[in-house]
PDB file of C-alpha atoms in Angstrom:
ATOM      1  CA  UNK R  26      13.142  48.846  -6.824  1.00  0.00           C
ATOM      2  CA  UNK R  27      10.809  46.005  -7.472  1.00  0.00           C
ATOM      3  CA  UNK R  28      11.987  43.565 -10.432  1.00  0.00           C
ATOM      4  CA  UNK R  29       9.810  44.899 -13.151  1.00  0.00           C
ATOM      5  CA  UNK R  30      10.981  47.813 -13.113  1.00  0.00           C
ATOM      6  CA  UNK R  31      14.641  46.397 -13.036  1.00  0.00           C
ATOM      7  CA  UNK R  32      13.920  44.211 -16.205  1.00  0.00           C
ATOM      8  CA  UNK R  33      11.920  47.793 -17.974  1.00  0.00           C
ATOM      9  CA  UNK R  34      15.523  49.443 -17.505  1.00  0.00           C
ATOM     10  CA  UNK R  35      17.725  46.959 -18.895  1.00  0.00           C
ATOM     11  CA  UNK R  36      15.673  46.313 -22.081  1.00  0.00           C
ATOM     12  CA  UNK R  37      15.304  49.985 -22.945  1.00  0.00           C
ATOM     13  CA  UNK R  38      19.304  50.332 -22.186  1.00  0.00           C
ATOM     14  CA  UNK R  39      19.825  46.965 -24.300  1.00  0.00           C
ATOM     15  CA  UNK R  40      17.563  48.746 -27.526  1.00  0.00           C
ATOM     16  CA  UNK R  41      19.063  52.195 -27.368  1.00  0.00           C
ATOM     17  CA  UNK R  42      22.720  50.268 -27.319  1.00  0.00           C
ATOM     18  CA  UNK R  43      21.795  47.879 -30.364  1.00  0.00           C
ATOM     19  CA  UNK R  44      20.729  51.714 -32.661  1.00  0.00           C
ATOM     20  CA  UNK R  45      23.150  52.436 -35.418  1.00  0.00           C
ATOM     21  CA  UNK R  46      23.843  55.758 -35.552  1.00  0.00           C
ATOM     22  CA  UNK R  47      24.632  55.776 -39.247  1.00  0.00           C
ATOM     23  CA  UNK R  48      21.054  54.801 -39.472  1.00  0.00           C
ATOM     24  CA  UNK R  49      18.926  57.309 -37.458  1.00  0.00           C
ATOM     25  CA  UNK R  50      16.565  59.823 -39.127  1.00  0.00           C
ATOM     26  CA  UNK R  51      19.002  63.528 -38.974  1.00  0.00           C
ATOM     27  CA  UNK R  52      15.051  65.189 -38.964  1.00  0.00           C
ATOM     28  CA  UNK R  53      12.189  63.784 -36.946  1.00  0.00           C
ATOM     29  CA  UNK R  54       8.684  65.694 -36.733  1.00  0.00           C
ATOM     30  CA  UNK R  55       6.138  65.263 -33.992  1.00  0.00           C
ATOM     31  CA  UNK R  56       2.444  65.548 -33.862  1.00  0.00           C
ATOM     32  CA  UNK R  57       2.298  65.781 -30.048  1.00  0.00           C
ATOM     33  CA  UNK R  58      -1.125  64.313 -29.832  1.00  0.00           C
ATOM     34  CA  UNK R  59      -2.795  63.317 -26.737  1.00  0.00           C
ATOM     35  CA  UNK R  60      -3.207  66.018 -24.145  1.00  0.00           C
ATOM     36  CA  UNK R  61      -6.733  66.333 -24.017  1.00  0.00           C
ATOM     37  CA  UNK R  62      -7.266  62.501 -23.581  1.00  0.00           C
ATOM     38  CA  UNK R  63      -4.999  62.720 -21.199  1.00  0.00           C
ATOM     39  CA  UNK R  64      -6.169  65.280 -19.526  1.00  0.00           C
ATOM     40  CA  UNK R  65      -9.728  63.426 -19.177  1.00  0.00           C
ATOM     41  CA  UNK R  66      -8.221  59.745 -18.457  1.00  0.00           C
ATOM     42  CA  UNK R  67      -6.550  61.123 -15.538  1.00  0.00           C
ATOM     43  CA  UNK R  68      -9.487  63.028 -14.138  1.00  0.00           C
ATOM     44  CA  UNK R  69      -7.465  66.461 -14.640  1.00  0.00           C
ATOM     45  CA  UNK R  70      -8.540  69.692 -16.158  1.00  0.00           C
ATOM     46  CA  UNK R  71      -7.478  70.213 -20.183  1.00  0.00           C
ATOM     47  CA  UNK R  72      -4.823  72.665 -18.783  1.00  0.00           C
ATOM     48  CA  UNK R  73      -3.108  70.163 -17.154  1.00  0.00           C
ATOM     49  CA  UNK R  74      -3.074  67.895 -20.281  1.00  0.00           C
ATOM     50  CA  UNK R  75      -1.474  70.449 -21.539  1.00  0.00           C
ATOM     51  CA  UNK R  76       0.819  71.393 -19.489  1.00  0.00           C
ATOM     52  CA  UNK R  77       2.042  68.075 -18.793  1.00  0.00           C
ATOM     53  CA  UNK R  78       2.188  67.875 -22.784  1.00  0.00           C
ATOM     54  CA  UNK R  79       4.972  70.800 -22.440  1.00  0.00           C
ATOM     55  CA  UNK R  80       6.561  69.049 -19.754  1.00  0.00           C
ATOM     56  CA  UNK R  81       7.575  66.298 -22.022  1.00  0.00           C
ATOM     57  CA  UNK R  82       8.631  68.252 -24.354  1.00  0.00           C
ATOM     58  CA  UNK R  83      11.689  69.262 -22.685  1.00  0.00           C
ATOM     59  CA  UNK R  84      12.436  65.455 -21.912  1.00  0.00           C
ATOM     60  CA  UNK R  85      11.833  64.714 -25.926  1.00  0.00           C
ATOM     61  CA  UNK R  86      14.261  66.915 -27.016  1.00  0.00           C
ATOM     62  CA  UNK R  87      17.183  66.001 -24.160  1.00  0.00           C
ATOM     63  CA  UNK R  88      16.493  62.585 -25.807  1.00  0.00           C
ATOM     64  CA  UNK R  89      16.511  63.793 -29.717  1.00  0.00           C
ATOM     65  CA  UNK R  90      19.986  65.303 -28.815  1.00  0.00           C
ATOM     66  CA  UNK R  91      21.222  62.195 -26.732  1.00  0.00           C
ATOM     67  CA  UNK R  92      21.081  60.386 -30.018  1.00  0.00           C
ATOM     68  CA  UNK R  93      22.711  63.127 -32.352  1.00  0.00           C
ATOM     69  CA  UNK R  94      19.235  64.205 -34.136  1.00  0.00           C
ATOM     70  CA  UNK R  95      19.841  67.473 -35.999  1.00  0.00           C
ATOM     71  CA  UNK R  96      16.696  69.122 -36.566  1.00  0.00           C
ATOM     72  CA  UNK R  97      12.926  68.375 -34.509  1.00  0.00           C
ATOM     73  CA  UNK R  98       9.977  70.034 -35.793  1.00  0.00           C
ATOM     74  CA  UNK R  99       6.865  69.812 -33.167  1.00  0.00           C
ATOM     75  CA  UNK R 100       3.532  70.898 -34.409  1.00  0.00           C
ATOM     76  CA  UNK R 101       2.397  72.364 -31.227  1.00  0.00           C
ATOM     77  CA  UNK R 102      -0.606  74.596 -32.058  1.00  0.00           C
ATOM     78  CA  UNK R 103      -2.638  74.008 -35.631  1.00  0.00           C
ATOM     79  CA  UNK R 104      -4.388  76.894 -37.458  1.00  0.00           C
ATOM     80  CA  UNK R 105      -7.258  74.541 -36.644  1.00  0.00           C
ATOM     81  CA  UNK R 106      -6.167  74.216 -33.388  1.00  0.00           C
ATOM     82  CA  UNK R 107      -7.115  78.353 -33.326  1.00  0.00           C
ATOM     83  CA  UNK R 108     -10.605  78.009 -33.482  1.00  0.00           C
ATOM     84  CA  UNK R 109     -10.914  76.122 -29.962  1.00  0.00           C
ATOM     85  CA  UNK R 110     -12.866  77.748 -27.401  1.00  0.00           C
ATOM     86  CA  UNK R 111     -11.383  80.997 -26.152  1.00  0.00           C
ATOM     87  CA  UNK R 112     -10.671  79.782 -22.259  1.00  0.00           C
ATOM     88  CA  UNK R 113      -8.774  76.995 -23.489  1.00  0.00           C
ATOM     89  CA  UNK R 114      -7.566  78.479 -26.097  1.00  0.00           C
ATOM     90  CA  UNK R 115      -6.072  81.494 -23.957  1.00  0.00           C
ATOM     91  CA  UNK R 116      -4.293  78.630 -21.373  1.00  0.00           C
ATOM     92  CA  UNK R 117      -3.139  76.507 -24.068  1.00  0.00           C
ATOM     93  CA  UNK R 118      -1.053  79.883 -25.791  1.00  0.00           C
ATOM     94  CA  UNK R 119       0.150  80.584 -22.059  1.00  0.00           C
ATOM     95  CA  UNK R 120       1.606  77.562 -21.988  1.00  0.00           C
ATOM     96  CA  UNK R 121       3.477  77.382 -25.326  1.00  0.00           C
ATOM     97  CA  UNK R 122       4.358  80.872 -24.077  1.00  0.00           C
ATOM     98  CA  UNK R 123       6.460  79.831 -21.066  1.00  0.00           C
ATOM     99  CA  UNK R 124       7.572  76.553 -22.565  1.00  0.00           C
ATOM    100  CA  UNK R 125       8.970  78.331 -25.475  1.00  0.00           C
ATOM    101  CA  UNK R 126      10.458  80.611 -22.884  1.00  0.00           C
ATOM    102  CA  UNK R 127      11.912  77.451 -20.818  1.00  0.00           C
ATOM    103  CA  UNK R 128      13.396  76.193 -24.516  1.00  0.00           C
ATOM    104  CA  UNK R 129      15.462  79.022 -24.312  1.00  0.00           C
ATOM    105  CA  UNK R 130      17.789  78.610 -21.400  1.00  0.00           C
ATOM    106  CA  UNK R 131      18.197  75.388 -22.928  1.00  0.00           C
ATOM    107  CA  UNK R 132      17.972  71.487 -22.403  1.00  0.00           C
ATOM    108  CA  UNK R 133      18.436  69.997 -18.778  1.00  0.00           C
ATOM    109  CA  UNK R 134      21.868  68.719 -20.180  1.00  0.00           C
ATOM    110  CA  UNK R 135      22.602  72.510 -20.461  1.00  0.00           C
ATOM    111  CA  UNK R 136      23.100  72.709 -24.220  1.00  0.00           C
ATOM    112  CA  UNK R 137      21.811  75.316 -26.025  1.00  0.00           C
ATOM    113  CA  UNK R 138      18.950  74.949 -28.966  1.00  0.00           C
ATOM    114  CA  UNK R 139      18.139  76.885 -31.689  1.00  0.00           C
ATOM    115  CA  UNK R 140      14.684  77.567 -32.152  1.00  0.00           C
ATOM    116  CA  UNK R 141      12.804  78.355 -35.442  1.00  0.00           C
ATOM    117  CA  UNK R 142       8.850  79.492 -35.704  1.00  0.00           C
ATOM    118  CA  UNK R 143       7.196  77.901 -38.677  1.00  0.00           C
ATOM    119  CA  UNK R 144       3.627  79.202 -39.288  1.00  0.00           C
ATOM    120  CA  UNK R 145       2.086  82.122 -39.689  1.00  0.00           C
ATOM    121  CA  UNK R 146       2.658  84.505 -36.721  1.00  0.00           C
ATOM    122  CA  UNK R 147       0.322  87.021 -37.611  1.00  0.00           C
ATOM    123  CA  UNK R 148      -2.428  84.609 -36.813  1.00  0.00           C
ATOM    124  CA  UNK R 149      -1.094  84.283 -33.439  1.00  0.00           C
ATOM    125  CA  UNK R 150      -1.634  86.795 -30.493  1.00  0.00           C
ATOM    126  CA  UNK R 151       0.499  89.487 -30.248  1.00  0.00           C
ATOM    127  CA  UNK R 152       2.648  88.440 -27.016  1.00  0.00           C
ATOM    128  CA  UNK R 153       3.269  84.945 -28.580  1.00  0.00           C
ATOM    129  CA  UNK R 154       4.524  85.848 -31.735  1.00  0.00           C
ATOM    130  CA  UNK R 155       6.676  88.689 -29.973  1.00  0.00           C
ATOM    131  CA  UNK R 156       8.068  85.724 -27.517  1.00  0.00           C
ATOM    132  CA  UNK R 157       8.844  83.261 -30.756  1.00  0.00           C
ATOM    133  CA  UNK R 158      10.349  86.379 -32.472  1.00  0.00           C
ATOM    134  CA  UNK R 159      12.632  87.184 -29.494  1.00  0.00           C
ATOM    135  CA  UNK R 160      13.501  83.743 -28.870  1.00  0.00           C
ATOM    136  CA  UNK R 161      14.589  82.988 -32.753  1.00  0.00           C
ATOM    137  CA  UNK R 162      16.964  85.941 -32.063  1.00  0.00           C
ATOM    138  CA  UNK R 163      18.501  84.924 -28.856  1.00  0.00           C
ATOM    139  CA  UNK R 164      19.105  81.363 -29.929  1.00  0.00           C
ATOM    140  CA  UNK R 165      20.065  82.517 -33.527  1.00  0.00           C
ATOM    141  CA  UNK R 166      23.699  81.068 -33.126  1.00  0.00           C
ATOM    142  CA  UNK R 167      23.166  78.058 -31.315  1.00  0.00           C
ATOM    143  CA  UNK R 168      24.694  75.564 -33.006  1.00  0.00           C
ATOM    144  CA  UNK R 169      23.451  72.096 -31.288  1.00  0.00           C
ATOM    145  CA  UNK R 170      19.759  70.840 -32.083  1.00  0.00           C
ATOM    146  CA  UNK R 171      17.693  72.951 -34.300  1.00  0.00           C
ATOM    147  CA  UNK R 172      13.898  72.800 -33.312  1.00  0.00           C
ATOM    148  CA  UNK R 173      11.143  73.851 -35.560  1.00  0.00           C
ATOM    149  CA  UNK R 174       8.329  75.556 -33.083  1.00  0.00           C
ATOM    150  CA  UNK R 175       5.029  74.590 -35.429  1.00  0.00           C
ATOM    151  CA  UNK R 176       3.209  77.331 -33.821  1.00  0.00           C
ATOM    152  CA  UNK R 177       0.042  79.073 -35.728  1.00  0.00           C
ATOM    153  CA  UNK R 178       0.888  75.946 -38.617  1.00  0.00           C
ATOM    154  CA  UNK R 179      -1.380  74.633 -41.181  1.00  0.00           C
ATOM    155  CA  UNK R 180       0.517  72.442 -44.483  1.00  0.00           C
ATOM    156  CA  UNK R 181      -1.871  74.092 -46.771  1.00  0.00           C
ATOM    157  CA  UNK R 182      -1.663  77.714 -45.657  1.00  0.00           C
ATOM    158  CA  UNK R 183       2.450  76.806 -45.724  1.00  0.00           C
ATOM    159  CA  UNK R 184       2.122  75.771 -49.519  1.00  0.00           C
ATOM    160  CA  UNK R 185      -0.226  78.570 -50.379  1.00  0.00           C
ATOM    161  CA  UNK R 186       2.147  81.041 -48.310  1.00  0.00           C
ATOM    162  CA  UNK R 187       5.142  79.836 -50.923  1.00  0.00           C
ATOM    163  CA  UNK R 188       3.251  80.191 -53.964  1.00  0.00           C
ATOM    164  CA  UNK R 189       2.138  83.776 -52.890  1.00  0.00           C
ATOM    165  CA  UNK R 190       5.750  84.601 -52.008  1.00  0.00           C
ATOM    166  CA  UNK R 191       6.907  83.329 -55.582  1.00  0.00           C
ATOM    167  CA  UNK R 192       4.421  85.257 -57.329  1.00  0.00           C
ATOM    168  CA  UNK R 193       5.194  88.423 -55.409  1.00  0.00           C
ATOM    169  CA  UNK R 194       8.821  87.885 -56.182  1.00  0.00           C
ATOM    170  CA  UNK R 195       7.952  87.549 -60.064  1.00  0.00           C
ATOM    171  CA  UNK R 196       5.258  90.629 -60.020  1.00  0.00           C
ATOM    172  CA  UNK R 197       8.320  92.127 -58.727  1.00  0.00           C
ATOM    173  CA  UNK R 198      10.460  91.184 -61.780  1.00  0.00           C
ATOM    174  CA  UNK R 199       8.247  92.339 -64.286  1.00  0.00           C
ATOM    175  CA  UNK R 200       7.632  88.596 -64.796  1.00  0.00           C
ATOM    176  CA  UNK R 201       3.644  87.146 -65.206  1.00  0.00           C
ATOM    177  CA  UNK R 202       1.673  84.648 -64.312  1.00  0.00           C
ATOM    178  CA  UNK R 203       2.143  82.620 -67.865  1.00  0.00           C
ATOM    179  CA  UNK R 204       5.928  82.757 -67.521  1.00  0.00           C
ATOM    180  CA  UNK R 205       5.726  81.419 -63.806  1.00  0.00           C
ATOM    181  CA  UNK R 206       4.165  78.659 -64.090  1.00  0.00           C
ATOM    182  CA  UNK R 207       5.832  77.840 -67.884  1.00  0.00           C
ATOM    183  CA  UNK R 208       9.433  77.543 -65.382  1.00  0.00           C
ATOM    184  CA  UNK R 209       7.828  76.278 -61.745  1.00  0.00           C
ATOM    185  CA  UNK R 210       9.833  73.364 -60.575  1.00  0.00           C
ATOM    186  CA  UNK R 211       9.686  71.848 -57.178  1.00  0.00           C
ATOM    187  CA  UNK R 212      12.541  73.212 -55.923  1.00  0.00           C
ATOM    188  CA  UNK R 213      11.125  76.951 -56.240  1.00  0.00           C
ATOM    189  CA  UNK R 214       8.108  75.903 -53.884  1.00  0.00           C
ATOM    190  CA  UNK R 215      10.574  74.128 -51.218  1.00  0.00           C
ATOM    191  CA  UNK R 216      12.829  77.133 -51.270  1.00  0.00           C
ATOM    192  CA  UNK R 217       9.697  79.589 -50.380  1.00  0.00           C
ATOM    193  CA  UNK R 218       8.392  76.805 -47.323  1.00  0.00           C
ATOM    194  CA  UNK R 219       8.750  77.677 -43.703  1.00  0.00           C
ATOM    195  CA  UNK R 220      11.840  75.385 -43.602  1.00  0.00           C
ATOM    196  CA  UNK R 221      13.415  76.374 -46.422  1.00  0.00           C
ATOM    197  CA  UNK R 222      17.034  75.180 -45.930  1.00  0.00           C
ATOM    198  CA  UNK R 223      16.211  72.083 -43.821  1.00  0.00           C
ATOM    199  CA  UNK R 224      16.415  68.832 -45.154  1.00  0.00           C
ATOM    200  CA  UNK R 225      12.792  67.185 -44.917  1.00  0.00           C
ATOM    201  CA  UNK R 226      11.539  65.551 -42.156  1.00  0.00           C
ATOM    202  CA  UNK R 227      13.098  61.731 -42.494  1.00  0.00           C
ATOM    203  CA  UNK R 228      10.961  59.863 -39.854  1.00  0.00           C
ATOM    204  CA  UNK R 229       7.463  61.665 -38.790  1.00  0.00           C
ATOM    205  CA  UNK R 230       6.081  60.662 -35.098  1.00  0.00           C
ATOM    206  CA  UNK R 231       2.457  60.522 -34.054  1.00  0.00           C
ATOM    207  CA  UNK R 232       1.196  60.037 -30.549  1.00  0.00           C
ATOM    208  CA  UNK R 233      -1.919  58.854 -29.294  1.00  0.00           C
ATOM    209  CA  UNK R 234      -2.982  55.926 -32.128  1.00  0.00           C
ATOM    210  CA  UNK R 235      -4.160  58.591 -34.652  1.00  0.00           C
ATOM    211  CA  UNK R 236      -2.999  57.519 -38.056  1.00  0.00           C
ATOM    212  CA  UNK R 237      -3.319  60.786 -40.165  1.00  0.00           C
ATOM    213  CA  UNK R 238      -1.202  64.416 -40.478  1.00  0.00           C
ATOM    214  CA  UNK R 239      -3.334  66.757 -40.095  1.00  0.00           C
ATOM    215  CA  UNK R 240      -1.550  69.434 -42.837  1.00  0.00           C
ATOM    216  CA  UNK R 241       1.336  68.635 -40.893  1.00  0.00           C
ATOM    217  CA  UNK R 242       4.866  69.216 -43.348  1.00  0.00           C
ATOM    218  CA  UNK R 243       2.189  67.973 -46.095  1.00  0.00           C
ATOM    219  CA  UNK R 244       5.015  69.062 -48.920  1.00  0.00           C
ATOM    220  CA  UNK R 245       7.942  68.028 -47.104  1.00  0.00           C
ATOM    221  CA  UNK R 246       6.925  64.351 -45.823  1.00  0.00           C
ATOM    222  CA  UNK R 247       6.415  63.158 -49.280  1.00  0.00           C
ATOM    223  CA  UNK R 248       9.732  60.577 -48.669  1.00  0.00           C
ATOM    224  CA  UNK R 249       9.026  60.667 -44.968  1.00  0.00           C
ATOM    225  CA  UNK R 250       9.016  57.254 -42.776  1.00  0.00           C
ATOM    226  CA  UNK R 251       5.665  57.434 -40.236  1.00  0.00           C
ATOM    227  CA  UNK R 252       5.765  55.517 -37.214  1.00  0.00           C
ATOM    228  CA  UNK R 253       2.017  55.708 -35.054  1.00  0.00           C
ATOM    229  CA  UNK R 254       2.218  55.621 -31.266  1.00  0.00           C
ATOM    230  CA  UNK R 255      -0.470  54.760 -28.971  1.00  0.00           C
ATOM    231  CA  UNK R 256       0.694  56.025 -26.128  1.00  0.00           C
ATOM    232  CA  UNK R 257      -0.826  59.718 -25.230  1.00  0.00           C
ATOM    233  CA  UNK R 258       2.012  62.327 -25.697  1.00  0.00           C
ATOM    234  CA  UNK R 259       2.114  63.050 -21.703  1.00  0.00           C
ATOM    235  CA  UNK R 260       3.064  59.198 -21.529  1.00  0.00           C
ATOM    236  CA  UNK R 261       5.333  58.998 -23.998  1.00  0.00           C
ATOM    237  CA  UNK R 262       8.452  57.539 -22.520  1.00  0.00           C
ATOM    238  CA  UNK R 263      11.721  56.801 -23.646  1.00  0.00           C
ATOM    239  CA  UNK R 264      11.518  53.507 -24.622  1.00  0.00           C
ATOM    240  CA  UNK R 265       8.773  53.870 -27.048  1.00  0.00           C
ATOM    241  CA  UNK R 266      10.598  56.795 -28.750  1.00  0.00           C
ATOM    242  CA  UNK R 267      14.151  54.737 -29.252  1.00  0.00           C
ATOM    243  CA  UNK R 268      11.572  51.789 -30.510  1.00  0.00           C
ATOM    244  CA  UNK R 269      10.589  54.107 -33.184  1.00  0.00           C
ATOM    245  CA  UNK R 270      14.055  55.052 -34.195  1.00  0.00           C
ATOM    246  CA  UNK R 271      14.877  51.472 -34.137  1.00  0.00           C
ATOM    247  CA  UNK R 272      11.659  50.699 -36.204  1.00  0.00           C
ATOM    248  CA  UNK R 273      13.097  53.828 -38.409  1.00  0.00           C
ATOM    249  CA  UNK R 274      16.452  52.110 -38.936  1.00  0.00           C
ATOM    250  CA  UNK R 275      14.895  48.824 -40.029  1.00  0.00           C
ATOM    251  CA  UNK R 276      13.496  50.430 -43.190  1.00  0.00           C
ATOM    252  CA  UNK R 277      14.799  50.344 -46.611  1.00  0.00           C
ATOM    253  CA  UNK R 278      14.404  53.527 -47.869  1.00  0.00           C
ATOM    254  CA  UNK R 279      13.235  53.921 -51.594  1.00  0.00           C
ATOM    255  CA  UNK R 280      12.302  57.318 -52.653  1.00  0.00           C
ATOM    256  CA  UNK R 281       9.417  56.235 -54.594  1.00  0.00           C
ATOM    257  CA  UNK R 282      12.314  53.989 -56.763  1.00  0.00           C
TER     258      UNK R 282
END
């Protein structure tokens, strides 16, 4: 082992041992950005990029659960994301297919996940949305890291998806439109989102140097921390993920106080 690589060891083992685990985020979400670039720096097709995307993936989440994180959303495939051409389109849902698959035996470490679709499955072809609907089932009473499959997602189709839901629920109780929005709190909208239940998202990740969501958990990262990575999500390694919890712990936290 040549010295470098002796000295890159010890100082990502000396970081992850200075973390305070009173202080780490109990919800992280992930735009895994990156896979095309890649794909293109490394003189590989856009399936690769991809798949190596999914590869890391599994690796993320041994690491999320090394460190005691309770719930991971990753926004894997946009409803912008749908409109890509077909080809890639078709290789990119094959591989969320089997990765989502893999998810389900578990992490390397052998513990068990439970895995949650958040979008809007009917957007999605029929064999995906049949695989995330069989996998929330199986893994329906794991009880170790929860993980939020942003599959099909869009933040403003989720917040138009809630409001629809409330209004249905209201039509339903002989209640209108006036008397709706005379009593509509906050709460009511969170309670009809796609992670209704969760607590939000307390640190939000981005690979690749791209500083914007893209309608990712636009409602629920109101209070979020952001930390902006430039490293491509294929080359995301440890190190630069317990540097963002550690840049995540340094915070003060102030609700908009």
């Amino acid at each position: 082992m040549h010295l470098p690589n002796v000295l890159y060891s010890f100082y990502e083992r000396r970081l992850a041992a200075g973390l305070e685990r009173d202080k780490l985020p109990r919800h992280i979400g992930v735009v895994l950005d990156g896979n095309r670039r890649w794909a293109k720096a490394s003189g590989a097709t856009t399936a690769d990029g991809h798949q190596a995307g999914a590869e890391k993936i599994h690796e993320f989440l041994g690491w999320c659960d090394e460190f005691g994180i309770k719930v991971v959303t990753l926004y894997m495939l946009s409803t912008d994301n749908m409109s890509r051409p077909p080809e890639e389109l078709a290789q990119l849902v094959g591989i969320i297919g089997t990765t989502l698959k893999r998810l389900g035996d578990g992490l390397p470490n052998g513990h068990r996940v439970r895995v949650q679709a958040v979008g809007a499955s009917e957007l999605l072809p029929a064999g995906l949305a049949g695989t995330l609907a069989d996998l929330e089932a199986r893994t329906a009473d794991a009880t170790g890291l929860h993980v939020n499959v942003a599959v099909g997602y869009g933040g403003r189709r989720e917040i138009v998806d809630a409001v629809k839901e409330l209004l249905v629920e209201a039509d339903g109780e002989g209640r209108g439109a006036a008397e709706v929005a005379q009593e509509l709190t906050d709460e009511q909208i969170s309670d009809r989102l796609y992670t209704r239940g969760q607590p939000d998202p307390d640190l939000v990740i981005r690979t690749s140097g791209e500083q914007r969501l893209s309608g990712f958990l636009m409602w629920q990262s109101a209070y979020s921390e952001f930390y902006f990575c430039e490293a491509l999500w294929p080359d995301f390694r440890r190190v630069d993920f317990v540097r963002a919890l550690r840049d995540f712990s340094s915070r003060q936290r102030r609700f908009g106080s």
